[in-house]
Short mmCIF file of C-alpha atoms in Angstrom, two decimals:
data_model
loop_
_atom_site.label_atom_id
_atom_site.label_comp_id
_atom_site.label_asym_id
_atom_site.label_seq_id
_atom_site.Cartn_x
_atom_site.Cartn_y
_atom_site.Cartn_z
CA MET A 1 3.52 -7.82 -11.47
CA LEU A 2 6.94 -9.13 -10.44
CA ILE A 3 7.14 -11.17 -13.65
CA ALA A 4 6.58 -8.03 -15.70
CA ILE A 5 9.11 -6.02 -13.67
CA GLU A 6 11.75 -8.73 -14.07
CA PHE A 7 11.17 -9.00 -17.84
CA ILE A 8 11.41 -5.25 -18.39
CA GLY A 9 14.47 -5.05 -16.14
CA LYS A 10 16.29 -7.72 -18.14
CA ASN A 11 15.23 -6.60 -21.60
CA GLY A 12 14.25 -2.94 -21.39
CA PRO A 13 13.48 -0.85 -23.22
CA VAL A 14 10.84 -3.26 -24.51
CA ALA A 15 7.69 -2.78 -26.54
CA LYS A 16 4.32 -3.43 -24.98
CA GLN A 17 3.74 -6.28 -27.46
CA LYS A 18 6.89 -8.09 -26.29
CA LEU A 19 5.74 -7.77 -22.70
CA PHE A 20 2.32 -9.03 -23.77
CA ASP A 21 3.84 -12.09 -25.48
CA HIS A 22 5.96 -12.90 -22.44
CA LEU A 23 3.12 -12.63 -19.93
CA VAL A 24 0.76 -14.63 -22.14
CA ASN A 25 3.28 -17.44 -22.48
CA PHE A 26 3.88 -17.46 -18.74
CA THR A 27 0.29 -17.28 -17.54
CA ASN A 28 -1.47 -19.35 -20.18
CA PRO A 29 0.38 -21.76 -22.49
CA ASP A 30 -2.78 -22.29 -24.57
CA LYS A 31 -2.30 -19.41 -27.01
CA ASP A 32 -5.46 -20.28 -28.91
CA ALA A 33 -7.75 -19.88 -25.92
CA GLN A 34 -9.08 -16.79 -24.19
CA VAL A 35 -6.96 -14.38 -26.25
CA LYS A 36 -9.20 -11.44 -25.46
CA SER A 37 -9.23 -12.04 -21.72
CA ARG A 38 -5.46 -12.61 -21.63
CA GLY A 39 -4.87 -9.42 -23.56
CA GLY A 40 -7.05 -7.52 -21.15
CA ALA A 41 -5.19 -8.97 -18.19
CA THR A 42 -1.86 -7.92 -19.70
CA ASN A 43 -3.12 -4.39 -20.27
CA ASP A 44 -4.29 -4.29 -16.66
CA VAL A 45 -0.85 -5.32 -15.39
CA LEU A 46 0.89 -2.66 -17.49
CA TYR A 47 -1.58 0.03 -16.44
CA TYR A 48 -1.08 -0.87 -12.79
CA ILE A 49 2.73 -0.91 -12.77
CA ARG A 50 3.10 2.17 -15.00
CA GLU A 51 0.20 4.51 -14.28
CA ILE A 52 -0.50 3.68 -10.62
CA LEU A 53 2.57 2.18 -8.94
CA ARG A 54 5.15 4.15 -11.00
CA PHE A 55 7.51 1.20 -11.37
CA VAL A 56 7.53 1.55 -15.17
CA GLU A 57 7.69 4.53 -17.51
CA GLY A 58 7.87 5.21 -21.24
CA ASP A 59 5.42 4.80 -24.08
CA ASP A 60 4.14 1.49 -25.45
CA THR A 61 7.15 1.13 -27.75
CA ALA A 62 9.88 1.62 -25.13
CA LEU A 63 8.99 0.52 -21.61
CA VAL A 64 11.71 0.87 -18.96
CA LEU A 65 11.92 0.67 -15.18
CA THR A 66 11.81 3.94 -13.28
CA SER A 67 15.02 5.07 -11.58
CA SER A 68 13.24 7.09 -8.90
CA VAL A 69 9.76 8.08 -7.77
CA HIS A 70 9.56 11.67 -6.55
CA THR A 71 6.74 12.28 -4.10
CA THR A 72 7.28 14.94 -1.43
CA GLY A 73 7.24 13.63 2.11
CA ILE A 74 7.50 9.87 1.55
CA ASN A 75 10.27 7.50 0.49
CA LEU A 76 8.73 5.43 -2.28
CA TYR A 77 10.38 2.76 -4.42
CA SER A 78 11.29 2.75 -8.09
CA GLY A 79 11.11 -0.06 -10.60
CA LYS A 80 14.89 -0.42 -10.46
CA ASP A 81 14.73 -0.70 -6.66
CA LEU A 82 12.20 -3.50 -6.98
CA TYR A 83 14.15 -5.27 -9.72
CA ALA A 84 17.37 -5.16 -7.67
CA VAL A 85 15.85 -6.85 -4.62
CA LYS A 86 14.13 -9.40 -6.86
CA LEU A 87 17.51 -10.29 -8.39
CA ARG A 88 18.91 -10.77 -4.88
CA GLY A 89 16.08 -13.14 -4.11
CA ASP A 90 14.78 -10.93 -1.29
CA LEU A 91 11.08 -11.54 -1.81
CA GLN A 92 10.16 -10.08 1.58
CA MET A 93 11.65 -6.71 0.61
CA ALA A 94 10.08 -6.96 -2.84
CA TYR A 95 6.67 -7.35 -1.22
CA THR A 96 7.40 -4.43 1.11
CA MET A 97 8.06 -2.25 -1.94
CA LEU A 98 4.89 -3.43 -3.67
CA GLN A 99 2.89 -2.83 -0.48
CA THR A 100 4.29 0.66 0.06
CA ASN A 101 3.64 2.00 -3.43
CA ASN A 102 0.22 0.32 -3.52
CA LEU A 103 -0.94 1.76 -0.20
CA HIS A 104 0.33 5.24 -1.06
CA PHE A 105 -1.05 5.50 -4.59
CA SER A 106 -4.30 3.67 -3.70
CA PRO A 107 -5.25 5.27 -0.35
CA GLU A 108 -8.78 3.85 -0.58
CA ILE A 109 -7.27 0.35 -0.28
CA ARG A 110 -5.18 1.48 2.69
CA ASP A 111 -8.33 2.82 4.32
CA MET A 112 -9.98 -0.58 3.94
CA LEU A 113 -6.91 -2.21 5.48
CA ALA A 114 -7.16 0.14 8.47
CA PHE A 115 -10.86 -0.69 8.81
CA ILE A 116 -10.09 -4.41 9.00
CA SER A 117 -7.31 -3.73 11.51
CA LYS A 118 -9.60 -1.74 13.80
CA LYS A 119 -12.26 -4.47 13.71
CA ARG A 120 -9.58 -7.16 14.14
CA ARG A 121 -11.78 -9.63 12.24
CA ALA A 122 -14.14 -8.65 9.43
CA ARG A 123 -16.40 -10.67 7.16
CA ARG A 124 -16.94 -9.74 3.52
CA ALA A 125 -20.40 -8.54 4.56
CA ASP A 126 -18.84 -6.20 7.16
CA VAL A 127 -16.54 -4.68 4.57
CA GLY A 128 -19.41 -4.37 2.09
CA THR A 129 -21.63 -2.63 4.62
CA GLU A 130 -18.88 -0.14 5.42
CA TYR A 131 -17.73 0.63 1.88
CA LEU A 132 -20.51 0.05 -0.64
CA LYS A 133 -21.18 3.40 -2.38
CA LYS A 134 -18.80 5.08 0.07
CA ARG A 135 -16.46 7.73 -1.36
CA VAL A 136 -12.94 7.39 0.00
CA TYR A 137 -10.13 9.67 -1.20
CA GLY A 138 -12.00 10.37 -4.43
CA HIS A 139 -12.88 6.72 -5.10
CA THR A 140 -16.46 5.45 -4.79
CA PHE A 141 -16.68 1.75 -4.01
CA ASN A 142 -19.02 -0.73 -5.66
CA GLN A 143 -19.25 -4.49 -5.19
CA ALA A 144 -16.61 -5.19 -7.85
CA THR A 145 -14.07 -2.69 -6.51
CA ILE A 146 -14.60 -3.92 -2.95
CA ASP A 147 -13.74 -7.44 -4.10
CA PHE A 148 -10.76 -6.12 -6.08
CA ALA A 149 -9.45 -4.24 -3.04
CA LEU A 150 -9.75 -7.31 -0.82
CA LYS A 151 -8.04 -9.47 -3.45
CA THR A 152 -5.23 -6.94 -3.74
CA LEU A 153 -4.70 -6.87 0.03
CA LEU A 154 -4.61 -10.67 0.07
CA LEU A 155 -2.12 -10.87 -2.82
CA LEU A 156 0.11 -8.30 -1.14
CA GLY A 157 0.22 -10.37 2.04
CA LEU A 158 -1.36 -7.61 4.13
CA ILE A 159 -4.44 -9.58 5.20
CA GLU A 160 -5.43 -13.23 5.44
CA LEU A 161 -8.75 -15.02 5.17
CA LYS A 162 -9.66 -17.75 7.66
CA ASP A 163 -13.11 -19.15 8.38
CA ASN A 164 -14.68 -16.41 6.22
CA TYR A 165 -13.06 -13.64 8.28
CA TYR A 166 -10.39 -11.21 7.09
CA SER A 167 -7.70 -10.20 9.56
CA ILE A 168 -4.43 -8.29 9.47
CA LYS A 169 -1.35 -10.28 8.53
CA TYR A 170 1.20 -7.46 8.49
CA ILE A 171 1.11 -4.00 10.08
CA HIS A 172 2.41 -1.77 7.30
CA PRO A 173 3.76 1.66 8.33
CA LEU A 174 1.27 3.47 6.07
CA MET A 175 -1.69 1.74 7.68
CA PHE A 176 -0.24 2.36 11.14
CA ALA A 177 0.29 6.02 10.21
CA GLN A 178 -3.37 6.43 9.28
CA ILE A 179 -4.58 4.97 12.58
CA LEU A 180 -1.93 6.90 14.53
CA LEU A 181 -3.14 10.11 12.89
CA GLU A 182 -6.77 9.36 13.77
CA GLU A 183 -5.84 8.79 17.41
CA TYR A 184 -3.63 11.88 17.44
CA GLN A 185 -6.55 14.03 16.27
CA GLU A 186 -8.74 12.51 18.96
CA HIS A 187 -6.29 13.02 21.83
CA GLU A 188 -4.09 16.01 20.97
CA ASN A 189 -3.67 18.71 23.59
CA PRO A 190 -5.71 21.72 22.42
CA VAL A 191 -3.12 24.11 23.84
CA ASP A 192 0.08 22.92 22.15
CA GLY A 193 -1.19 20.28 19.70
CA THR A 194 0.90 17.47 21.17
CA VAL A 195 0.24 14.01 22.55
CA SER A 196 2.22 11.95 25.03
CA SER A 197 4.16 9.06 23.50
CA ASP A 198 3.64 6.96 26.63
CA GLU A 199 -0.10 7.60 26.63
CA MET A 200 -0.33 6.61 22.97
CA ARG A 201 1.56 3.40 23.71
CA ASP A 202 -0.95 2.62 26.43
CA LEU A 203 -3.85 3.47 24.14
CA PHE A 204 -2.66 1.18 21.34
CA ASP A 205 -1.98 -1.59 23.85
CA LEU A 206 -5.51 -1.43 25.26
CA LYS A 207 -7.47 -0.55 22.12
CA TYR A 208 -5.59 -2.47 19.43
CA GLU A 209 -3.72 -5.10 21.48
CA MET A 210 -0.42 -3.75 20.15
CA GLY A 211 2.41 -4.22 22.62
CA TYR A 212 4.90 -1.48 23.42
CA ASP A 213 7.70 -3.03 21.35
CA ASP A 214 5.45 -3.39 18.29
CA PHE A 215 4.24 0.18 18.73
CA ASP A 216 7.80 1.50 18.92
CA LYS A 217 8.86 -0.48 15.84
CA SER A 218 5.89 0.76 13.82
CA PHE A 219 6.40 4.33 15.07
CA SER A 220 10.05 4.24 13.98
CA ALA A 221 9.07 2.75 10.61
CA VAL A 222 6.66 5.63 10.02
CA ARG A 223 9.39 8.16 10.77
CA LEU A 224 11.74 6.49 8.30
CA LEU A 225 9.13 6.24 5.56
CA MET A 226 7.64 9.72 6.07
CA PRO A 227 10.32 11.84 7.80
CA GLN A 228 8.26 15.05 7.98
CA LEU A 229 5.03 13.60 9.37
CA ILE A 230 5.91 13.28 13.07
CA VAL A 231 7.34 16.31 14.87
CA THR A 232 9.24 15.52 18.06
CA GLY A 233 8.43 17.70 21.05
CA SER A 234 9.79 17.90 24.57
CA TYR A 235 9.03 15.77 27.62
CA GLY A 236 8.20 12.64 25.61
CA LYS A 237 5.59 14.33 23.45
CA TYR A 238 5.10 14.69 19.70
CA SER A 239 2.75 16.26 17.19
CA MET A 240 1.81 15.39 13.61
CA ASP A 241 2.05 17.78 10.67
CA MET A 242 -1.46 17.90 9.21
CA ASP A 243 -0.30 19.60 6.01
CA VAL A 244 2.07 16.72 5.36
CA ALA A 245 -0.70 14.26 6.23
CA ARG A 246 -3.01 15.84 3.66
CA ARG A 247 -0.33 15.78 0.96
CA LEU A 248 0.21 12.09 1.64
CA ASN A 249 -3.54 11.33 1.56
CA LEU A 250 -3.47 10.16 5.16
CA TYR A 251 -6.13 12.72 5.96
CA ALA A 252 -8.90 13.91 3.66
#
């Protein structure tokens, strides 16, 4: 994906065929072999970065990077944002941008990430048992899409695979927000709809082995990414706006 973003950023507007030729040359020097499969892979990349992640816009004759991505309630990244950090050589920030747009526009993948986080370690069989034929945010999983989701999470650097177990590699704010919302719903005060920040810190420490500093960093990251989601109350309490959560597909 980054190769495609960089090529369009340098040469845009570009035709789909030019992008195809560039990606084919980069990924497979043998132009006489596997033409059909390479063409399909190129189409998949373009579909993903244009239709799903919103990094690219325009028709097949004039592809350009997006200047902004307007989604109410969350600060997403544009193609030009991603291209700029790639030019600076900031691969960590580039991956953060890829992760953020992926987890927002593919909430079913984020849900799987949260599942792995809550289990701490999960085998492929555990994930399959949980998600096979399960409908999540409008998406029904099958064996192929389960494998695709796991591969995507691995490529994005969000999980790792060791000794046949998947585990969390990076706590992304969107995944943390989903789990935070679940715990908020479980523990909110029925009178005023708030929870205690200190009690939630304790809960995440005991239940998820997340220390106070990590909790505070993730909490702050959620507030920066989704400014309207968390509503600050008095006496160290807060609530979460469920209408915002629904709009952001954090809550079905």
